[in-house]
PDB file of C-alpha atoms in Angstrom:
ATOM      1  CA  UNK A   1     -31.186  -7.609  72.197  1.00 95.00           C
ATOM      2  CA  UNK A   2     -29.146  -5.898  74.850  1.00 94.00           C
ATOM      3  CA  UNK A   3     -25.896  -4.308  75.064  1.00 93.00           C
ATOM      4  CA  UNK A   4     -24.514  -4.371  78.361  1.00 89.00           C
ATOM      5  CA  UNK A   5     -21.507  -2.324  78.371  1.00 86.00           C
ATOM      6  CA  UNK A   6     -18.543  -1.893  80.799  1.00 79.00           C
ATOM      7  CA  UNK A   7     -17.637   1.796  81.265  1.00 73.00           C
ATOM      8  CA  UNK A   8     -15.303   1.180  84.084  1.00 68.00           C
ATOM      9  CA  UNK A   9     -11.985   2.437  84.629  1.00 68.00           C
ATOM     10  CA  UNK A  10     -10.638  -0.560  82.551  1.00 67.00           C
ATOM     11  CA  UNK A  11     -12.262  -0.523  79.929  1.00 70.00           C
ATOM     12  CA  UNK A  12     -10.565   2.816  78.780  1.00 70.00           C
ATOM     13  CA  UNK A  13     -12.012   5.252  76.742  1.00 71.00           C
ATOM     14  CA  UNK A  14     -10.030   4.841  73.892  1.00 80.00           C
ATOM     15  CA  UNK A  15     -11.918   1.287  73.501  1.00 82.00           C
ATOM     16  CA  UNK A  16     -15.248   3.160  73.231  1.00 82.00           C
ATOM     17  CA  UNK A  17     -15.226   4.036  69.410  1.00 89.00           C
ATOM     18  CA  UNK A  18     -14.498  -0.230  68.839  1.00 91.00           C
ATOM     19  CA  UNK A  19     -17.463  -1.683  71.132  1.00 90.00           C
ATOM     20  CA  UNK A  20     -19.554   0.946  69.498  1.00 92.00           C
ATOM     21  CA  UNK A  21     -18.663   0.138  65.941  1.00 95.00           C
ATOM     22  CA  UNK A  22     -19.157  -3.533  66.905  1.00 96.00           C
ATOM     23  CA  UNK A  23     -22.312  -2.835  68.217  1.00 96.00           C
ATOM     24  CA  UNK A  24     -23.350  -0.799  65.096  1.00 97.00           C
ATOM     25  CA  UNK A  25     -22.502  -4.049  62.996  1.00 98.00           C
ATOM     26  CA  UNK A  26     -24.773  -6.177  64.857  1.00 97.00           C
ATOM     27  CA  UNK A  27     -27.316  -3.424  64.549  1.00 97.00           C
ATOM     28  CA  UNK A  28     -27.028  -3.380  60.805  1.00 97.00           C
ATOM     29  CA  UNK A  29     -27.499  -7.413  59.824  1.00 98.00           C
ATOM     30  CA  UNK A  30     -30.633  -7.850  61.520  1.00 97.00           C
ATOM     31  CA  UNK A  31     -34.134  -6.121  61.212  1.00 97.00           C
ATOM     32  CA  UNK A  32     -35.165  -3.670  63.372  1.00 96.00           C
ATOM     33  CA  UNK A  33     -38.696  -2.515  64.137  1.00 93.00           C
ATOM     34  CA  UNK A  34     -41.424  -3.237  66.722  1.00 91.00           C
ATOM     35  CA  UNK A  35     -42.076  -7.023  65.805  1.00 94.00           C
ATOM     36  CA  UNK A  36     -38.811  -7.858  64.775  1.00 96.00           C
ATOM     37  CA  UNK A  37     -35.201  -6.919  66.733  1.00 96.00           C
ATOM     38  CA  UNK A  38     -35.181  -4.446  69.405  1.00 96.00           C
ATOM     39  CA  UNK A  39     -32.311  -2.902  70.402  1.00 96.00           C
ATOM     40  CA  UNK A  40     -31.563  -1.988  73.914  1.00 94.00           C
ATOM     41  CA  UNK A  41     -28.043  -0.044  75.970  1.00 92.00           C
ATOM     42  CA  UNK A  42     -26.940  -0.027  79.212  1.00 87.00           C
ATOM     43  CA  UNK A  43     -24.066   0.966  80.966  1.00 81.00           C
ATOM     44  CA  UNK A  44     -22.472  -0.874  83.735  1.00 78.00           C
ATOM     45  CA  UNK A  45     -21.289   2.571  85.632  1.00 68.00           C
ATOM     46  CA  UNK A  46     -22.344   4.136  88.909  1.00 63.00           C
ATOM     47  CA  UNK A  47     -25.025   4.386  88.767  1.00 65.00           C
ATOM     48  CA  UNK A  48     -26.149   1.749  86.305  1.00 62.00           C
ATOM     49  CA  UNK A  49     -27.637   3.746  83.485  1.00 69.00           C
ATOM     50  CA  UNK A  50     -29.983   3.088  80.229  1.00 70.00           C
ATOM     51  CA  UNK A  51     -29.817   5.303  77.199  1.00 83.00           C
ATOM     52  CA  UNK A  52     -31.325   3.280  74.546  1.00 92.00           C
ATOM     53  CA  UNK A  53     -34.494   1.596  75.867  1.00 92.00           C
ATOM     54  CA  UNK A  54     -36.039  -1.195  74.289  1.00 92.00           C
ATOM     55  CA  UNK A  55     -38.837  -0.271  71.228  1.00 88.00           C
ATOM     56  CA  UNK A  56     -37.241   3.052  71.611  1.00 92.00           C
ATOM     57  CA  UNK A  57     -36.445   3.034  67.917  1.00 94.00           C
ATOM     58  CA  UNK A  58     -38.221   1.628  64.962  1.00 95.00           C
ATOM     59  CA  UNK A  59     -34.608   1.413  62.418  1.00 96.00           C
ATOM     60  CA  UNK A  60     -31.343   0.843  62.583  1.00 96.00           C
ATOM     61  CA  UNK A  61     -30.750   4.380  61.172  1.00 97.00           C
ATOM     62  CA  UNK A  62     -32.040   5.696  64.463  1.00 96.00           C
ATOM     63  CA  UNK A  63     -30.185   3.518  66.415  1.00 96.00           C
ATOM     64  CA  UNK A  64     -27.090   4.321  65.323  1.00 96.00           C
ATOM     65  CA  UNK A  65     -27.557   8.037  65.772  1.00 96.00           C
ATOM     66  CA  UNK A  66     -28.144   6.884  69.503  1.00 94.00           C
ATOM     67  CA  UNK A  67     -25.333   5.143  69.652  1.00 93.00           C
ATOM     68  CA  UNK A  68     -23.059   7.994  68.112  1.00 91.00           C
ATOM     69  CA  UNK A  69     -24.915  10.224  70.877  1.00 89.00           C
ATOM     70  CA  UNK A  70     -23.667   8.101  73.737  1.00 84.00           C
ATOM     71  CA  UNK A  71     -20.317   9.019  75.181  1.00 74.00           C
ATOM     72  CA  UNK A  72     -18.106   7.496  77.145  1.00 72.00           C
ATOM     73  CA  UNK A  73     -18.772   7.628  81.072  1.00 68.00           C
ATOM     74  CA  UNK A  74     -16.079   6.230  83.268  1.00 64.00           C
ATOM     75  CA  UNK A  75     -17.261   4.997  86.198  1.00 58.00           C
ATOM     76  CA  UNK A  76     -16.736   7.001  89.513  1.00 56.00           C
TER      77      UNK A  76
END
């Protein structure tokens, strides 16, 4: 599963904190793990950019922490 998300000018940062708690839902009612859900980010910004990559991490525990790692980036 990937998250493709818009960090453009209007999206806004003050939407960030929402898309990432919505993403952290979907991350928490399914199984991650290597042969089960794998969880992958990218950001639609210049230039396009990838901080979670697929199989990168094993739980949902781990995910999260990414996610709460990844700012927002407006798009230049």
């Amino acid at each position: 599963m990937v998250f493709s998300v818009d960090h453009s000018g209007s999206m806004g940062s003050g939407n960030h904190p929402a898309i990432t708690a919505f993403i952290k839902s979907v991350v928490n009612s399914v199984t991650i793990g290597p042969s089960d859900v794998q969880i992958g980010y990218g950001l639609l910004a210049s230039p396009t950019q990838h901080p979670i990559y697929l199989n990168s991490y094993t739980n949902a525990t781990d995910v999260n922490a990414a996610l709460d790692r990844i700012g927002y980036v407006k798009n230049k």
